[in-house]
Coordinates of C-alpha atoms in Angstrom, one line a residue:
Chain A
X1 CA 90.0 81.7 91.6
X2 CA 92.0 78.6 89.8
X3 CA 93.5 76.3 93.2
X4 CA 97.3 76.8 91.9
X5 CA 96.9 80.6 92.6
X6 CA 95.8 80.0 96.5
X7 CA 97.9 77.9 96.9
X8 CA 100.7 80.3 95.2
X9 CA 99.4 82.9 97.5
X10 CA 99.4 80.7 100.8
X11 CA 103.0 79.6 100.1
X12 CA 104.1 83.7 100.3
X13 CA 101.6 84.2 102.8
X14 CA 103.0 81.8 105.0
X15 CA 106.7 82.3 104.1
X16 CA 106.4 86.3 104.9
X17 CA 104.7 85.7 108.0
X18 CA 107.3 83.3 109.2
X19 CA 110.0 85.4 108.0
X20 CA 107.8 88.1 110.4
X21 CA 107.8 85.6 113.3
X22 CA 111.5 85.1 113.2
X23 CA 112.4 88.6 112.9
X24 CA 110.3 89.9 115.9
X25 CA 111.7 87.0 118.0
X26 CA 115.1 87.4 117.4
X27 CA 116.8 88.4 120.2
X28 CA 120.1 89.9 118.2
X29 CA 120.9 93.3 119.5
X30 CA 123.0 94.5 116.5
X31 CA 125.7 94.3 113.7
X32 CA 128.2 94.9 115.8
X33 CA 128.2 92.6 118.8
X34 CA 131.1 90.0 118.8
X35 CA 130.9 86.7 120.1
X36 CA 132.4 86.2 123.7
X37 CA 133.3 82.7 123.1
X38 CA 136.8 82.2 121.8
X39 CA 136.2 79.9 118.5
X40 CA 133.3 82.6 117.8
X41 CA 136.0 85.2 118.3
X42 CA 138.3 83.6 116.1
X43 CA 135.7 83.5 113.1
X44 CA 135.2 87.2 113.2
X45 CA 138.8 88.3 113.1
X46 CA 138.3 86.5 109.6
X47 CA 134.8 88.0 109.0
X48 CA 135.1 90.7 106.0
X49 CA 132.9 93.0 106.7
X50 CA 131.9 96.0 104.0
X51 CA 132.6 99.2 104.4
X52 CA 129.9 102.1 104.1
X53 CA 131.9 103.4 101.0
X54 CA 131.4 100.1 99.6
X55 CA 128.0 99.4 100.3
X56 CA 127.3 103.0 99.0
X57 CA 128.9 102.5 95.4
X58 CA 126.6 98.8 95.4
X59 CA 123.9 99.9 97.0
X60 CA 123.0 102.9 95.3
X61 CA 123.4 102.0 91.6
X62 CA 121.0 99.0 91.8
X63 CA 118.6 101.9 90.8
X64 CA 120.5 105.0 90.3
X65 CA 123.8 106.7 90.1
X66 CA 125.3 107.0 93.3
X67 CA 125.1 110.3 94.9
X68 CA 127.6 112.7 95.7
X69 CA 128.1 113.0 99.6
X70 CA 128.8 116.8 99.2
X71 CA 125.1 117.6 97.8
X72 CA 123.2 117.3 101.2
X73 CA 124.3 118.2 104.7
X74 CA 124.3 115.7 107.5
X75 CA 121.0 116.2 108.4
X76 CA 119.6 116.1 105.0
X77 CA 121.3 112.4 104.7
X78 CA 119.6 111.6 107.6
X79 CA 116.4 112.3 106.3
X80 CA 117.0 110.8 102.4
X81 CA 118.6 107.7 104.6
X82 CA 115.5 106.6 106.0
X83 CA 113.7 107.7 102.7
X84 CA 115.5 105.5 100.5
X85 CA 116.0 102.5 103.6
X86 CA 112.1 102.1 103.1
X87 CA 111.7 103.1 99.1
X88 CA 114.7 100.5 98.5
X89 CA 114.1 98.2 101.1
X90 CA 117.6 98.3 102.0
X91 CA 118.7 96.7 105.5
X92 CA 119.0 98.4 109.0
X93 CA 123.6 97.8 108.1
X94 CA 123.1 99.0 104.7
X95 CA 121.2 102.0 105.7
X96 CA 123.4 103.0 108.5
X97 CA 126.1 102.3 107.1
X98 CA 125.8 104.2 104.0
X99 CA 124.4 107.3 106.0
X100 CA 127.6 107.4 108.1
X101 CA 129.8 107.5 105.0
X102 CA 127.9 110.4 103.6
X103 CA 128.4 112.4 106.4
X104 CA 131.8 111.9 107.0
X105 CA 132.8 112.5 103.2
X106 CA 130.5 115.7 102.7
Chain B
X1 CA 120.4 161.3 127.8
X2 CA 124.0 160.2 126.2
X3 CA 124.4 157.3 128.7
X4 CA 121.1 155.5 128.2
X5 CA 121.9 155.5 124.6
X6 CA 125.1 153.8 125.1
X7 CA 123.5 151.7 127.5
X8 CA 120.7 151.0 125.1
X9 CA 123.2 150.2 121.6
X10 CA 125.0 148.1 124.6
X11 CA 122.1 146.0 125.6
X12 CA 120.5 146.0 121.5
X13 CA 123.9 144.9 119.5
X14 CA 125.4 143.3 123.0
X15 CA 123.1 140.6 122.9
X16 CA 122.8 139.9 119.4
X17 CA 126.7 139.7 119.3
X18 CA 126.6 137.1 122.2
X19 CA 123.6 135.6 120.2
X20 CA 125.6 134.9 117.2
X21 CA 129.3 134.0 119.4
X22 CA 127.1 131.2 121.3
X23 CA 124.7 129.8 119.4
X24 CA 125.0 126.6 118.4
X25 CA 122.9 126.1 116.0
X26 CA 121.8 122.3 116.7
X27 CA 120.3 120.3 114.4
X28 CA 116.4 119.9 115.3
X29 CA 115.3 116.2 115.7
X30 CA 112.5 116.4 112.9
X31 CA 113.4 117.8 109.7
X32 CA 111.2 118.8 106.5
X33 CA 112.8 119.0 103.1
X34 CA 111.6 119.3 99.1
X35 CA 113.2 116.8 96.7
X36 CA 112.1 115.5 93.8
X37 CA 112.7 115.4 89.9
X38 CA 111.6 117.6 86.4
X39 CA 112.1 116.7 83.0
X40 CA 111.2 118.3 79.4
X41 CA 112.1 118.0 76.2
X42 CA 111.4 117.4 72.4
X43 CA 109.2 114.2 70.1
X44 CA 109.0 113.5 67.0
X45 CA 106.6 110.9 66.0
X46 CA 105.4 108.9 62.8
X47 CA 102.8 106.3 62.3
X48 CA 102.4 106.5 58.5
X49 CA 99.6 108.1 58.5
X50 CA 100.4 110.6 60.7
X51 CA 103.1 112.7 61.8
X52 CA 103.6 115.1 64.9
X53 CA 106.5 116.8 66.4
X54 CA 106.5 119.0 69.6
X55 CA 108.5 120.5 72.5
X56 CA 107.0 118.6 75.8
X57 CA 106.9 121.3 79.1
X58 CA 107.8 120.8 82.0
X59 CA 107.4 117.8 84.1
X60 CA 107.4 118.9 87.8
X61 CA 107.2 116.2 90.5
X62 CA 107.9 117.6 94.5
X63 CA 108.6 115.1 96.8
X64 CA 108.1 116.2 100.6
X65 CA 109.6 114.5 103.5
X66 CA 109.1 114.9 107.0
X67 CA 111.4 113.0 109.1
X68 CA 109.5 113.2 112.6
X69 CA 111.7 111.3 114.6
X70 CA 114.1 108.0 113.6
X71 CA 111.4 106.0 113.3
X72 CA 108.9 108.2 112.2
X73 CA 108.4 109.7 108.8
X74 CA 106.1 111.0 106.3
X75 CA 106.7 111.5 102.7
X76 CA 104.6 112.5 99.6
X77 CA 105.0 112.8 95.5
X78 CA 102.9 115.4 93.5
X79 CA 103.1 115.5 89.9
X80 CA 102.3 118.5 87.8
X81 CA 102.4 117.6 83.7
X82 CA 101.3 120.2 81.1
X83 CA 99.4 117.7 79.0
X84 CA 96.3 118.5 76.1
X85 CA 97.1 122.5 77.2
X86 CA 96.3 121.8 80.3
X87 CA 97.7 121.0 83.9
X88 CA 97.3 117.6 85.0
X89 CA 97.9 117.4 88.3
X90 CA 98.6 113.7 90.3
X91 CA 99.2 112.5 93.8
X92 CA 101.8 110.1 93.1
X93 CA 102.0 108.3 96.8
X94 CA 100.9 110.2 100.5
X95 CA 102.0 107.7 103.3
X96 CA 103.1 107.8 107.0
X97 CA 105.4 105.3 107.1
X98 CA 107.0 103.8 111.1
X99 CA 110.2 101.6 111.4
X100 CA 108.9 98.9 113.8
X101 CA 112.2 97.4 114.6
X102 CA 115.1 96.5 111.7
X103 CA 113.5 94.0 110.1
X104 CA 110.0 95.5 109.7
X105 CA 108.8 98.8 108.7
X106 CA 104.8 99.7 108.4
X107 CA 103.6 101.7 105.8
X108 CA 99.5 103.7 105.7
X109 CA 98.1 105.8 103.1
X110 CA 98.5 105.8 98.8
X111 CA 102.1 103.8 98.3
X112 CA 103.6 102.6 95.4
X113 CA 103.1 98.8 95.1
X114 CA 106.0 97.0 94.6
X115 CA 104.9 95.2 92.2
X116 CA 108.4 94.4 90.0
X117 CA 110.2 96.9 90.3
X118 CA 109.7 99.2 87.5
X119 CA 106.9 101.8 88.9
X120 CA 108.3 101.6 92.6
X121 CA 111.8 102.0 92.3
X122 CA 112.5 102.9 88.7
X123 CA 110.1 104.5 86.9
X124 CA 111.5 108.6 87.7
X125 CA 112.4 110.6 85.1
X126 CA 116.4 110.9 86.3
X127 CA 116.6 106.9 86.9
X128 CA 115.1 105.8 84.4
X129 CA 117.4 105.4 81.1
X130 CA 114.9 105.7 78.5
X131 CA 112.5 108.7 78.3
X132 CA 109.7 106.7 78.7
X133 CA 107.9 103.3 80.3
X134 CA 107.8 100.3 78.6
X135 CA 105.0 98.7 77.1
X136 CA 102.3 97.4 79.4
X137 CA 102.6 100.1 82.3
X138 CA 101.0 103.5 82.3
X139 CA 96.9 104.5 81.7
X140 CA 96.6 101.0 79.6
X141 CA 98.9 98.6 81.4
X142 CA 98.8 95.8 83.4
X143 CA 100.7 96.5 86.3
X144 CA 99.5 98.2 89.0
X145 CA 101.2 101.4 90.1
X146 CA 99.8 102.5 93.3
X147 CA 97.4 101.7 95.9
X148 CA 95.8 102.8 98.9
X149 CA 95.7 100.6 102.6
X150 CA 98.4 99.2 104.3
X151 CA 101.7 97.4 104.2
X152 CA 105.1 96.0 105.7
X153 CA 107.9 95.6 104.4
X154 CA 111.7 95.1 105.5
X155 CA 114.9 93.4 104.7
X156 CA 117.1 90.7 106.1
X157 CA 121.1 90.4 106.1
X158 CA 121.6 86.7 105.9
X159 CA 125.2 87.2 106.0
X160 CA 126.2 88.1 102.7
X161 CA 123.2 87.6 100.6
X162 CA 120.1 89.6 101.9
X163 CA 116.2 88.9 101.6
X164 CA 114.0 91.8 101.0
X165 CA 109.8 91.2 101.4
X166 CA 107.0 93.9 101.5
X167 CA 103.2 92.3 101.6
X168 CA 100.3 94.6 101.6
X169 CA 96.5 95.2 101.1
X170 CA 95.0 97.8 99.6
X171 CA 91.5 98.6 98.0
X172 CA 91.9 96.5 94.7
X173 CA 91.3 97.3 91.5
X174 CA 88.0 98.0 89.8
X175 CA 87.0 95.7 86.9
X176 CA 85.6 98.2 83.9
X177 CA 82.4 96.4 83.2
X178 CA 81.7 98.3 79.9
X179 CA 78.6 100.0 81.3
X180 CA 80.0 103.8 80.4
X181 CA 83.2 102.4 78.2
X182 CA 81.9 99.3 75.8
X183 CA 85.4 99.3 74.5
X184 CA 87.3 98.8 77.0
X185 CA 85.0 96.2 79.5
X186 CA 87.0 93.3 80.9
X187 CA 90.3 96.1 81.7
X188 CA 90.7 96.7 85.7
X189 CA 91.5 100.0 86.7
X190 CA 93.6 100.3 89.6
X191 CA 93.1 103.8 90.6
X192 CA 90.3 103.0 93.8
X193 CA 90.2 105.9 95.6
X194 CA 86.6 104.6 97.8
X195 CA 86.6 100.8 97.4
X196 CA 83.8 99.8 95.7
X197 CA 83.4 96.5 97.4
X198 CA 84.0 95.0 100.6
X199 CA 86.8 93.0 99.4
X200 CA 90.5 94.0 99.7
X201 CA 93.3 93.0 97.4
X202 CA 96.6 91.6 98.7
X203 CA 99.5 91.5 97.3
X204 CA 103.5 91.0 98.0
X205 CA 106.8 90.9 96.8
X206 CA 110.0 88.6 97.7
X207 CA 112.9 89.8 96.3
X208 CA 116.6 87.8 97.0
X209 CA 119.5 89.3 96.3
X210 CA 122.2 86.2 96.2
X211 CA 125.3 87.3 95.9
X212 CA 127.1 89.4 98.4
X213 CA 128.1 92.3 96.4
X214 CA 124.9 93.0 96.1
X215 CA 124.8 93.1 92.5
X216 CA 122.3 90.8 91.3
X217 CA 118.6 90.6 92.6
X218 CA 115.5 88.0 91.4
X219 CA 112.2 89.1 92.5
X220 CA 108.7 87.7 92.6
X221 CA 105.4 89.6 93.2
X222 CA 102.0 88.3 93.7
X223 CA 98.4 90.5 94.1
X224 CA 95.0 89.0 94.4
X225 CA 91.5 89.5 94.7
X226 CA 88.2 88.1 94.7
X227 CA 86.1 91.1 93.9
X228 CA 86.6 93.7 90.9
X229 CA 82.9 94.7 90.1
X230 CA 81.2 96.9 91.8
X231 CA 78.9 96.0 94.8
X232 CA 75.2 93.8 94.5
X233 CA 76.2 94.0 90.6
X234 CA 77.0 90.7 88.4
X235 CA 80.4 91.6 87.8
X236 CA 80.9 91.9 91.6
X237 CA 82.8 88.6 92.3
X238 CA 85.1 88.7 89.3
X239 CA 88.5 87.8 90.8
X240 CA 92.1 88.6 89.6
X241 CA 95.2 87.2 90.3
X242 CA 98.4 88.9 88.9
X243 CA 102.0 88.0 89.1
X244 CA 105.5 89.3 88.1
X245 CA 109.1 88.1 87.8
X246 CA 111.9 90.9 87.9
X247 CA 115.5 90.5 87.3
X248 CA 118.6 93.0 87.9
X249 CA 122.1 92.9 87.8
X250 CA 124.5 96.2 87.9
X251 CA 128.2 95.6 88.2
X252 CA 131.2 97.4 86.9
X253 CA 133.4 94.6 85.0
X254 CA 136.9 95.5 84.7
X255 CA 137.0 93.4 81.3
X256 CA 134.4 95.8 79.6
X257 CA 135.6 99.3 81.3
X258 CA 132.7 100.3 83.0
X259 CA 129.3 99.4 84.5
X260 CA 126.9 96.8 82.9
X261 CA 123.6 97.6 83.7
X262 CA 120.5 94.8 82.9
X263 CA 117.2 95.3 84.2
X264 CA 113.7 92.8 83.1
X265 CA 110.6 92.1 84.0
X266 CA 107.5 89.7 83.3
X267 CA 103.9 90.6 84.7
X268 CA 101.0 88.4 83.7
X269 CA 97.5 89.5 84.4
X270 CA 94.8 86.9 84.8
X271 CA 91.1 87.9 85.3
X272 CA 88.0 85.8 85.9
X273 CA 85.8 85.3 82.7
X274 CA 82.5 87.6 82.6
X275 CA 79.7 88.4 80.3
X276 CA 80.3 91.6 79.1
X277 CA 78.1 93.4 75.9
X278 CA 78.6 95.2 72.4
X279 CA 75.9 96.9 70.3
X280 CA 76.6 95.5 66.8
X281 CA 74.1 96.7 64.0
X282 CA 71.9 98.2 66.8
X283 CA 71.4 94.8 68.4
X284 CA 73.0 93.9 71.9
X285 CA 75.1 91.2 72.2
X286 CA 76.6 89.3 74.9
X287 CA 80.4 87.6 74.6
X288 CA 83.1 86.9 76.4
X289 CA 86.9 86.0 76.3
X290 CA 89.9 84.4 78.8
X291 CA 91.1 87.8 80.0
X292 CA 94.9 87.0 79.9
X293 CA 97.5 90.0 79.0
X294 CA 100.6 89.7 79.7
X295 CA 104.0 91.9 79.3
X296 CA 107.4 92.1 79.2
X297 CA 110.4 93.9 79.0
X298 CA 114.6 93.6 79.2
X299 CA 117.1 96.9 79.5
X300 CA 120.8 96.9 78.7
X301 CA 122.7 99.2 79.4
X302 CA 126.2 100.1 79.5
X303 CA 128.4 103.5 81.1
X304 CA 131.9 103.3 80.4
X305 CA 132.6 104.9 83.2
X306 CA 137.0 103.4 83.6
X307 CA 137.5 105.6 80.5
X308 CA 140.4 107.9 79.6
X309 CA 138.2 110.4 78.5
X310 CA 135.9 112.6 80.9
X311 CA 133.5 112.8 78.2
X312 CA 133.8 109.5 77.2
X313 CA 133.1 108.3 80.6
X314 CA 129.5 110.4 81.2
X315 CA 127.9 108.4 77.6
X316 CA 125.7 105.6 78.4
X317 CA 124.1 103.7 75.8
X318 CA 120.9 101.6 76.3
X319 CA 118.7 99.0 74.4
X320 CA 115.5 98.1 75.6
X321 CA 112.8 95.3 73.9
X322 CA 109.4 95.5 75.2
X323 CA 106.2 93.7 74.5
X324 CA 102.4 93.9 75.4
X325 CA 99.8 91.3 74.3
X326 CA 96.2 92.2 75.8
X327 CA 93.5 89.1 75.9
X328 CA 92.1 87.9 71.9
X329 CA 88.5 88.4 72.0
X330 CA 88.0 91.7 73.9
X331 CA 87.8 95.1 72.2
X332 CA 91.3 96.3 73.6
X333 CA 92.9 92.6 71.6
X334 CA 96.3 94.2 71.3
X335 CA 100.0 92.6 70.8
X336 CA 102.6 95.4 70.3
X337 CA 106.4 95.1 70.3
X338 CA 108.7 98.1 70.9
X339 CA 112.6 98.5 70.7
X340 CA 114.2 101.3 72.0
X341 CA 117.7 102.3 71.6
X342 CA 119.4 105.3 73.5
X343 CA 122.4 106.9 74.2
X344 CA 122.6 109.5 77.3
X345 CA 124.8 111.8 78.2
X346 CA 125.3 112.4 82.1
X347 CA 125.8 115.6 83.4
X348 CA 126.1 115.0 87.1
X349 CA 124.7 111.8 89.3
X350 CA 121.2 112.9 89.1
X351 CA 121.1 114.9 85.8
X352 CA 120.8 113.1 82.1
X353 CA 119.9 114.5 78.6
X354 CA 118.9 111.7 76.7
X355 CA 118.6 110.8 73.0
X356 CA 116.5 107.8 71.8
X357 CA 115.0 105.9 69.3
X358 CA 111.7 103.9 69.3
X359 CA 109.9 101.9 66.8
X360 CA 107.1 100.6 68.1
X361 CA 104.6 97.7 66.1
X362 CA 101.1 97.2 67.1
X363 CA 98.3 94.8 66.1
X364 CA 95.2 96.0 67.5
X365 CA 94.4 97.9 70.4
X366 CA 92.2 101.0 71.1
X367 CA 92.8 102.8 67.4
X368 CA 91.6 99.7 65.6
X369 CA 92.6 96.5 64.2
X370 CA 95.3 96.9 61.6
X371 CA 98.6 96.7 61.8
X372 CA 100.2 100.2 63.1
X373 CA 103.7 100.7 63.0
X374 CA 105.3 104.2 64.8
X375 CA 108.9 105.4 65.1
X376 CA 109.4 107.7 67.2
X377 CA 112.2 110.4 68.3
X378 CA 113.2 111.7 72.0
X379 CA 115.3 113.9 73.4
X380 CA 114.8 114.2 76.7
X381 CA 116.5 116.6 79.6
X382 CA 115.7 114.8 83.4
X383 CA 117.1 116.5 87.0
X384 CA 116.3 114.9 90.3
X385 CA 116.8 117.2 93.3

């Protein structure tokens, strides 16, 4: 194999097993913990954050037509949710997120 | 006698009537359900020469999930296509898959590589807006579909844009040395069931998507190996590197009354030079060739979906150019060009009947060497479920 495509293949090697490292390491519990400082406070009264109707509409027609939240019960979008969270590769937010405004519009 | 069977109707319709008053009926934790996708329809096609026209059957493709717990799931694609009057049946993908924590998920068994895009997220018959693949994937293309081994993958919110990464290995491709198919040595084949060396290929895809809403996402793909041939043989330490570079952006724009819909991508096979031989007058004769192909293709399409007009709003039109140019030099030279123009009509979210036209010009490839040009007509009806 030609140098350029190890060292192609190092550079993604390397840069996915950092992005690895990082991620297991993190000590962030979740989305939704706020800052108990006050500035930190501050910031996320500003902080826009999506809604799951929003992220559903986006999300969702990268590939395909958004679905229909009265098709599938609430335990059938649990299951599709963690489907499509791995076939999508779609974030832990996005996922949830998404699942919890199928259920409550179905 | 009259008071046991009061008693008895009592006890009997009693109990299923406090049954029925009481039960709950919880959810179960694990869950098993059926989805999947069909799709049929009619083609008309004409190369000059020759002409054919038929009705296509039914396409059937299951998928099973089995959600185990939240972490824990297992899902599989089979694929049942009436083809040559008979059934072809396919195992799309089989894989138990584990969410590790949020930013990693492992995946064991026969996966679709995401390799692009195209064959792992839109290659279905209900997502995807034309009713076929582009040039370059399928039984003769370059990009690899599926393969078997293991991989994770994940995503990362990075506070407005996110980061999405899967890397893998799998069992590799196998290089088709020409041994049983003279015409076609030099292609790899990429279905590997039982590797047939001890090396693995490994592979990975980055994809960014920049913008916050989400609409626009650049990808890049990589998958490598150092072996294709077959084991203790000379074509055992032919190597192959493969890249691609993807592109999507989907967005309603209120200037243009709907959504804008642009999908491309660029794969680029690259395999180690061999000696490979060809029987020409009776006499054998070695050659060889630098066994580049390459492909590409770029969608358009449009759904004016803030229209007055209910009917108006379920049309979608489409364009999509594709090309294929397979190495100069080996029996399979090829360079073909397709356009493809449809217009669909959407009958719910997950239902389409599509119309489309196809003209597609090749140089080369499997049926000869002349020029070949082939128009083609499709209507196509696709359901997911």
């Amino acid at each position: 194999m030609k140098t350029i495509y190890k060292t192609v293949i190092g550079v993604i090697v390397m840069t996915i097993v950092g992005i690895t490292a990082v991620a297991c390491s993190s000590t962030k519990k979740g989305y939704t913990d706020v800052p108990d400082t006050a500035t930190a406070a501050a910031k996320e009264e500003f902080k826009i954050e999506k809604s799951g109707a929003q992220m559903w509409g986006e999300t969702c027609n990268r590939c395909h037509i958004a679905p229909s939240p009265a098709d599938y019960n609430d335990t059938d979008w649990e299951t599709i949710s963690l489907h499509m969270r791995v076939r999508a590769n779609l974030t832990e937010n996005e996922s949830k997120k998404i699942e919890e405004f199928l259920k409550s519009a179905n | 006698m009259k008071k046991l069977l009061v008693l008895l109707i009592a006890v009997v319709f009693g109990g299923q009537m406090y049954g029925q008053t009481y039960n709950t009926f919880e959810p179960s934790k694990t869950q098993f359900m059926i989805r999947g996708y069909g799709h049929t329809g009619f083609e008309y096609m004409d190369s000059g020469d020759e002409t054919e026209s038929t009705f296509l059957g039914l396409a059937y493709a299951p998928i099973f999930l089995y959600k185990h717990s939240d972490r824990l799931m297992f899902e599989a694609e089979l694929e049942f296509v009436l083809e040559g009057n008979q059934l072809e049946t396919g195992l799309e993908y089989a894989d138990v898959m584990y969410v590790l924590n949020k930013n990693i998920t492992a995946r064991a068994g026969k996966f679709l590589l995401p390799f692009g895009t195209f064959m792992e997220r839109l290659h279905p018959a209900w997502i995807n807006r034309l009713p076929n693949a582009p040039l370059g994937y399928g039984h003769d293309g370059i990009a690899p579909s599926s393969g078997i081994g293991v991989e994770l993958r994940g995503a990362f919110d990075l506070g407005g844009p996110t980061l999405n990464y899967s890397v893998y290995a799998t069992n590799g491709p196998r290089l088709n040395d020409g041994s049983d198919e003279p015409e076609e040595a030099g292609i790899l084949r990429f279905e590997n069931y039982e590797d047939t060396n001890l090396a693995k290929a490994y592979g990975g895809r980055l994809g960014l998507l920049p913008f916050s809403d989400s609409s626009t996402e650049i990808g890049f793909s990589a998958y490598s190996t150092s072996d294709t041939g077959e084991q203790d043989s000379e074509y055992e330490d032919v190597g192959a590197f493969l890249f691609a570079l993807d592109f999507s952006f989907v967005k309603q724009i209120s200037g243009l009354g709907g959504v804008v819909d642009v999908k491309a991508q660029y794969n680029n096979s690259n395999v180690d030079t061999a000696t490979y031989f060809e029987i020409v007058d009776g006499i054998e004769e070695e050659y060889s060739f630098d066994n580049q192909s390459n492909s590409f293709y770029g969608q358009l399409s449009y759904r004016p979906t803030m229209a007055s007009s209910d009917f108006v709003k379920k049309l979608e039109f489409v364009g999509r150019y594709s090309d294929f140019n397979a190495p100069e030099g080996a029996e399979w030279e090829e360079k073909s060009v397709q356009y493809a123009f449809g217009l669909n009509y959407w009958l719910s979210w997950r239902s389409v009947v599509k119309l489309s036209y196809q003209t597609t010009e090749t140089e080369g490839g499997h049926d000869g060497d002349g020029l070949t040009n082939t128009d083609g007509l499709f209507v196509h009806w696709a359901i997911g479920f």
